[in-house]
PDB file of C-alpha atoms in Angstrom:
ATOM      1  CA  UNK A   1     171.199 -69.067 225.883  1.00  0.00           C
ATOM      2  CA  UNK A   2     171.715 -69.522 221.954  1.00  0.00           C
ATOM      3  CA  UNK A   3     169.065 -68.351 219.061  1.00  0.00           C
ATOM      4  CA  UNK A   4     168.477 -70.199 216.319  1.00  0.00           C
ATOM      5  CA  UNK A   5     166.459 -69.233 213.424  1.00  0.00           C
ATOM      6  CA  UNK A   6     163.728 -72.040 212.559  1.00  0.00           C
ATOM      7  CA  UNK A   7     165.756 -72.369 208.656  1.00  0.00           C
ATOM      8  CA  UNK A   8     169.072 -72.915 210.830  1.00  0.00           C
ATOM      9  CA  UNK A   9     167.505 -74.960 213.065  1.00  0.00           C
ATOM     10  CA  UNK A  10     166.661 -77.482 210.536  1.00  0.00           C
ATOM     11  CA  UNK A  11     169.764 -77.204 208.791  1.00  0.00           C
ATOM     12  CA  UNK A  12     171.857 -77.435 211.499  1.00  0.00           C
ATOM     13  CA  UNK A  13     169.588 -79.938 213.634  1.00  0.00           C
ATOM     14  CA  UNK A  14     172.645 -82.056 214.226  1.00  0.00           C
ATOM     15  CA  UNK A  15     174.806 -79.635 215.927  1.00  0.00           C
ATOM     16  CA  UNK A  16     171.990 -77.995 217.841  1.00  0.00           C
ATOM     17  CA  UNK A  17     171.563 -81.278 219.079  1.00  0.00           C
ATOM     18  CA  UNK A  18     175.389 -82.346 220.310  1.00  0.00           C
ATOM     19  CA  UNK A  19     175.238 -78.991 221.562  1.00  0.00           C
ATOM     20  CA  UNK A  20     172.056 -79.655 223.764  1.00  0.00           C
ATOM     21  CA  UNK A  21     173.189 -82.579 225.106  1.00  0.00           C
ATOM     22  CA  UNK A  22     176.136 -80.680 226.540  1.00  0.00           C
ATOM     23  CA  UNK A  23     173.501 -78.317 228.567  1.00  0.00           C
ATOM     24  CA  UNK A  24     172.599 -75.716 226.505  1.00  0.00           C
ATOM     25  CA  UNK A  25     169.329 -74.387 225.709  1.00  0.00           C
ATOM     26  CA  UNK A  26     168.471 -72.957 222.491  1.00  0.00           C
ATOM     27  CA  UNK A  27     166.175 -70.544 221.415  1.00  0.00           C
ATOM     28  CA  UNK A  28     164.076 -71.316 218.125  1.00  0.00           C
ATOM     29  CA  UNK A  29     162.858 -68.099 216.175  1.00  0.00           C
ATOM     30  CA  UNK A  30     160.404 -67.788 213.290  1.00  0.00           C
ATOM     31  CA  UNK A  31     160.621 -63.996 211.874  1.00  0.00           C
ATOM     32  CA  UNK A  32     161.984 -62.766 214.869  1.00  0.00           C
ATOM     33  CA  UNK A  33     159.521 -64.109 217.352  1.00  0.00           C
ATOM     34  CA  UNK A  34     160.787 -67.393 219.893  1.00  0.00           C
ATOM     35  CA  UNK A  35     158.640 -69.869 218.958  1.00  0.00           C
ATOM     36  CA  UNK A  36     160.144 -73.151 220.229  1.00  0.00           C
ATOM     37  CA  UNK A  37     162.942 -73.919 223.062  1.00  0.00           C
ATOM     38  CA  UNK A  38     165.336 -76.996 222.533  1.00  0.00           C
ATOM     39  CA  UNK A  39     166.654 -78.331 226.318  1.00  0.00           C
ATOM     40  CA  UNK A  40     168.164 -81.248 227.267  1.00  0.00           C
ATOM     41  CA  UNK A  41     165.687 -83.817 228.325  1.00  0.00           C
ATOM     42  CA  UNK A  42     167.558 -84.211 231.934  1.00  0.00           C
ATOM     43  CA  UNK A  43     166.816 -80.467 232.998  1.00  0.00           C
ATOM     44  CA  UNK A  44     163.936 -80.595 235.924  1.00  0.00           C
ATOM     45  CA  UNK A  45     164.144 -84.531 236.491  1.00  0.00           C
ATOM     46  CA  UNK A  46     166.626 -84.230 239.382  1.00  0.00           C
ATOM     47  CA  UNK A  47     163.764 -81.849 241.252  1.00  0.00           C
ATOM     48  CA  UNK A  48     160.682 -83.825 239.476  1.00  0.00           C
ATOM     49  CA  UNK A  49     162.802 -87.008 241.025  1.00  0.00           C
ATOM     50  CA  UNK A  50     163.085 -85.909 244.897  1.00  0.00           C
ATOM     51  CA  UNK A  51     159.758 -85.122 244.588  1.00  0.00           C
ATOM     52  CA  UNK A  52     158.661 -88.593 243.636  1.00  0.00           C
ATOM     53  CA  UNK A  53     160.809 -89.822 245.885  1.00  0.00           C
ATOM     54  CA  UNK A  54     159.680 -87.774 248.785  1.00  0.00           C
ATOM     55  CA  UNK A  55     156.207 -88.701 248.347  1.00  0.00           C
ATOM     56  CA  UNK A  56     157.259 -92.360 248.221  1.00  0.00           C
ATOM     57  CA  UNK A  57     159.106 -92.141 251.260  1.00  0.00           C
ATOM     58  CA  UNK A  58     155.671 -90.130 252.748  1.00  0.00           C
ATOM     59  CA  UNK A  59     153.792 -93.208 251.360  1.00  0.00           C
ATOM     60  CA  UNK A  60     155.932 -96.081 252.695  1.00  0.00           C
ATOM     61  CA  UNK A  61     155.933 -94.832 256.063  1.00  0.00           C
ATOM     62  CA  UNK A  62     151.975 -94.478 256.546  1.00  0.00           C
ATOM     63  CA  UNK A  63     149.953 -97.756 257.715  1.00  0.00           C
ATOM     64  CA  UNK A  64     147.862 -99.882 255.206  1.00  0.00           C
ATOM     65  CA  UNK A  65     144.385-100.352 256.291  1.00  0.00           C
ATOM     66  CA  UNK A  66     142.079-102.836 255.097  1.00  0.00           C
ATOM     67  CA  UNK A  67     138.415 -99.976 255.305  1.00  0.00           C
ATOM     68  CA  UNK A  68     137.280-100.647 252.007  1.00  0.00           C
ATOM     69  CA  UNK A  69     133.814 -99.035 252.182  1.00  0.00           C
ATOM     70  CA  UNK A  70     133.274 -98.753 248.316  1.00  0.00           C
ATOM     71  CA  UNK A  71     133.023-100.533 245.896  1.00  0.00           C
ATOM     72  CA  UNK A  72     134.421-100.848 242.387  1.00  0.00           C
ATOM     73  CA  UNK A  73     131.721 -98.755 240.491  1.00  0.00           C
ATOM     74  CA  UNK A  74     131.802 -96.204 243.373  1.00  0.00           C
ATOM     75  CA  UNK A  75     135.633 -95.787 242.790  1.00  0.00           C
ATOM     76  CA  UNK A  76     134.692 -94.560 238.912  1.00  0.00           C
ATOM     77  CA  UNK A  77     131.602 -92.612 239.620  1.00  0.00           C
TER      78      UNK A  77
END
């Protein structure tokens, strides 16, 4: 994992990006204290995406029924 200070980071906000994209993760500092992480956008949407999935799958595979015993103003009590 890289560390940036926050100056750098704006100066060099270009090249922290290009090297982001290529899956790194970089540490932002501000007087010595990590203040901000830069990650690609991609990390944790393969796991947040089976887990969609999954329930999905869950969802598809249980029967609809048609017991509506509420009503609209019940649902947003």
């Amino acid at each position: 994992m890289k560390t940036v200070t926050a100056s750098d980071a704006n100066r060099q906000f270009s090249s922290i990006l290009r090297e982001v994209s290529h899956g790194k993760v970089i540490t932002v500092t501000l007087r010595g204290r990590p203040v901000a992480m830069i990650a690609p956008a991609r990390v944790g949407s393969r796991r947040r995406e089976a887990a969609r999935q999954r329930l999905l799958d869950r969802l598809h595979q249980q029967k609809a029924t048609d017991a509506r015993n509420w009503s609209r103003d019940e649902l947003y009590e």
